[in-house]
C-alpha positions as YAML, in Angstrom:
chain: A
units: angstrom
residues:
- id: 1
  name: MET
  ca: [-13.35, -73.11, -6.15]
- id: 2
  name: GLU
  ca: [-15.09, -76.47, -6.94]
- id: 3
  name: ILE
  ca: [-13.62, -78.59, -9.98]
- id: 4
  name: ASP
  ca: [-16.66, -77.94, -12.29]
- id: 5
  name: GLN
  ca: [-16.79, -74.51, -11.48]
- id: 6
  name: ARG
  ca: [-12.89, -74.50, -12.23]
- id: 7
  name: ILE
  ca: [-13.06, -76.17, -15.42]
- id: 8
  name: ARG
  ca: [-16.32, -74.18, -16.59]
- id: 9
  name: LEU
  ca: [-13.96, -70.94, -15.87]
- id: 10
  name: LEU
  ca: [-10.98, -72.11, -17.51]
- id: 11
  name: LEU
  ca: [-13.14, -73.38, -20.60]
- id: 12
  name: SER
  ca: [-14.91, -69.98, -20.87]
- id: 13
  name: SER
  ca: [-11.98, -67.65, -20.42]
- id: 14
  name: GLN
  ca: [-9.59, -69.68, -22.66]
- id: 15
  name: ARG
  ca: [-12.31, -69.60, -25.45]
- id: 16
  name: ALA
  ca: [-13.00, -65.99, -24.84]
- id: 17
  name: LEU
  ca: [-8.99, -65.17, -25.39]
- id: 18
  name: LEU
  ca: [-8.84, -66.61, -28.70]
- id: 19
  name: ASP
  ca: [-7.73, -63.95, -31.01]
- id: 20
  name: ALA
  ca: [-7.73, -61.52, -28.48]
- id: 21
  name: VAL
  ca: [-4.13, -62.00, -26.73]
- id: 22
  name: THR
  ca: [-1.57, -59.20, -27.65]
- id: 23
  name: PRO
  ca: [2.12, -58.86, -27.48]
- id: 24
  name: ASN
  ca: [1.46, -56.40, -24.64]
- id: 25
  name: ILE
  ca: [-0.48, -59.14, -22.44]
- id: 26
  name: ARG
  ca: [1.83, -61.44, -20.05]
- id: 27
  name: ALA
  ca: [-0.70, -63.03, -18.16]
- id: 28
  name: VAL
  ca: [-4.49, -63.41, -17.47]
- id: 29
  name: ARG
  ca: [-6.04, -64.79, -14.31]
- id: 30
  name: CYS
  ca: [-9.64, -65.46, -13.28]
- id: 31
  name: ALA
  ca: [-11.43, -66.35, -10.25]
- id: 32
  name: HIS
  ca: [-15.17, -67.22, -9.30]
- id: 33
  name: LYS
  ca: [-16.18, -66.35, -5.82]
- id: 34
  name: GLY
  ca: [-19.58, -66.28, -5.08]
- id: 35
  name: ASN
  ca: [-21.58, -64.82, -7.97]
- id: 36
  name: ILE
  ca: [-18.77, -62.62, -9.00]
- id: 37
  name: ILE
  ca: [-16.23, -63.72, -11.88]
- id: 38
  name: PHE
  ca: [-12.76, -61.65, -11.49]
- id: 39
  name: ILE
  ca: [-10.71, -61.51, -14.61]
- id: 40
  name: GLU
  ca: [-7.20, -59.97, -14.17]
- id: 41
  name: PHE
  ca: [-5.12, -58.89, -17.19]
- id: 42
  name: ILE
  ca: [-1.39, -58.23, -16.66]
- id: 43
  name: PHE
  ca: [0.47, -56.06, -19.19]
- id: 44
  name: GLU
  ca: [4.04, -55.40, -19.50]
- id: 45
  name: ALA
  ca: [3.68, -51.85, -19.97]
- id: 46
  name: ASP
  ca: [0.79, -49.12, -20.46]
- id: 47
  name: PHE
  ca: [-2.05, -50.65, -22.36]
- id: 48
  name: SER
  ca: [-3.77, -49.04, -25.19]
- id: 49
  name: GLU
  ca: [-7.35, -48.34, -25.75]
- id: 50
  name: GLU
  ca: [-7.28, -51.21, -28.34]
- id: 51
  name: ASP
  ca: [-5.72, -53.51, -25.51]
- id: 52
  name: PHE
  ca: [-8.73, -52.28, -22.99]
- id: 53
  name: ASP
  ca: [-11.45, -52.85, -25.86]
- id: 54
  name: ARG
  ca: [-10.00, -56.33, -26.59]
- id: 55
  name: CYS
  ca: [-10.09, -57.26, -23.10]
- id: 56
  name: GLU
  ca: [-13.44, -55.81, -22.27]
- id: 57
  name: VAL
  ca: [-14.81, -57.96, -25.25]
- id: 58
  name: VAL
  ca: [-13.17, -60.91, -23.57]
- id: 59
  name: ALA
  ca: [-14.82, -60.07, -20.25]
- id: 60
  name: THR
  ca: [-18.14, -59.57, -22.01]
- id: 61
  name: GLU
  ca: [-17.75, -63.21, -23.43]
- id: 62
  name: VAL
  ca: [-16.90, -64.80, -20.33]
- id: 63
  name: ILE
  ca: [-19.80, -63.17, -18.39]
- id: 64
  name: SER
  ca: [-22.35, -64.46, -21.43]
- id: 65
  name: ASP
  ca: [-21.66, -67.93, -20.18]
- id: 66
  name: TYR
  ca: [-22.98, -67.30, -16.77]
- id: 67
  name: SER
  ca: [-26.60, -65.99, -16.32]
- id: 68
  name: ASP
  ca: [-26.51, -65.07, -12.45]
- id: 69
  name: ALA
  ca: [-22.91, -63.64, -12.19]
- id: 70
  name: MET
  ca: [-21.33, -60.19, -12.34]
- id: 71
  name: ILE
  ca: [-17.90, -59.52, -13.58]
- id: 72
  name: ASP
  ca: [-15.02, -57.66, -12.08]
- id: 73
  name: THR
  ca: [-12.27, -56.89, -14.65]
- id: 74
  name: ARG
  ca: [-8.94, -55.54, -13.27]
- id: 75
  name: PHE
  ca: [-6.00, -54.07, -15.52]
- id: 76
  name: THR
  ca: [-2.40, -54.55, -13.78]
- id: 77
  name: VAL
  ca: [0.81, -53.18, -15.28]
- id: 78
  name: LEU
  ca: [4.09, -55.17, -14.28]
- id: 79
  name: PRO
  ca: [6.97, -54.60, -16.50]
- id: 80
  name: PRO
  ca: [9.58, -57.38, -16.77]
- id: 81
  name: PRO
  ca: [11.68, -58.80, -15.47]
- id: 82
  name: ALA
  ca: [9.56, -58.31, -12.49]
- id: 83
  name: CYS
  ca: [7.86, -61.67, -11.52]
- id: 84
  name: ILE
  ca: [4.13, -62.31, -11.77]
- id: 85
  name: PRO
  ca: [3.17, -63.21, -8.17]
- id: 86
  name: HIS
  ca: [1.34, -66.39, -7.48]
- id: 87
  name: ASP
  ca: [-2.26, -65.86, -6.56]
- id: 88
  name: GLU
  ca: [-3.96, -68.90, -4.83]
- id: 89
  name: SER
  ca: [-7.16, -67.44, -4.99]
- id: 90
  name: SER
  ca: [-7.24, -67.48, -8.89]
- id: 91
  name: VAL
  ca: [-6.38, -69.77, -11.92]
- id: 92
  name: THR
  ca: [-4.02, -68.66, -14.52]
- id: 93
  name: VAL
  ca: [-5.64, -69.01, -18.07]
- id: 94
  name: TYR
  ca: [-2.78, -67.29, -20.07]
- id: 95
  name: ARG
  ca: [0.67, -66.91, -19.33]
- id: 96
  name: ARG
  ca: [3.14, -66.19, -22.05]
- id: 97
  name: PHE
  ca: [6.79, -67.60, -22.22]
- id: 98
  name: GLU
  ca: [9.49, -65.23, -20.80]
- id: 99
  name: GLN
  ca: [13.05, -65.86, -20.40]
- id: 100
  name: PHE
  ca: [15.12, -63.59, -18.51]
- id: 101
  name: ASP
  ca: [18.80, -63.63, -17.96]
- id: 102
  name: ALA
  ca: [19.76, -64.28, -14.36]
...
């Protein structure tokens, strides 16, 4: 991802996340590949309809910043203490603090 494209995606995603992050969300990752924007919401437990609706609003706000792109929204449930795997192809736009006993 080009640096300008990365900055644009970060700003768009972080703006869209304002007032949308619920306690159930562990992380949010985004990627821009070709004309598709991928957004992945990683939850700690099964998500509610309200969680789903909030995430869809976030996705809509992000895609509204791009006139020629499509959106692919993904919802992943990954309960703690499982580590969130690193993904080289995306950028993390939100990650909550988590401290686990070793």
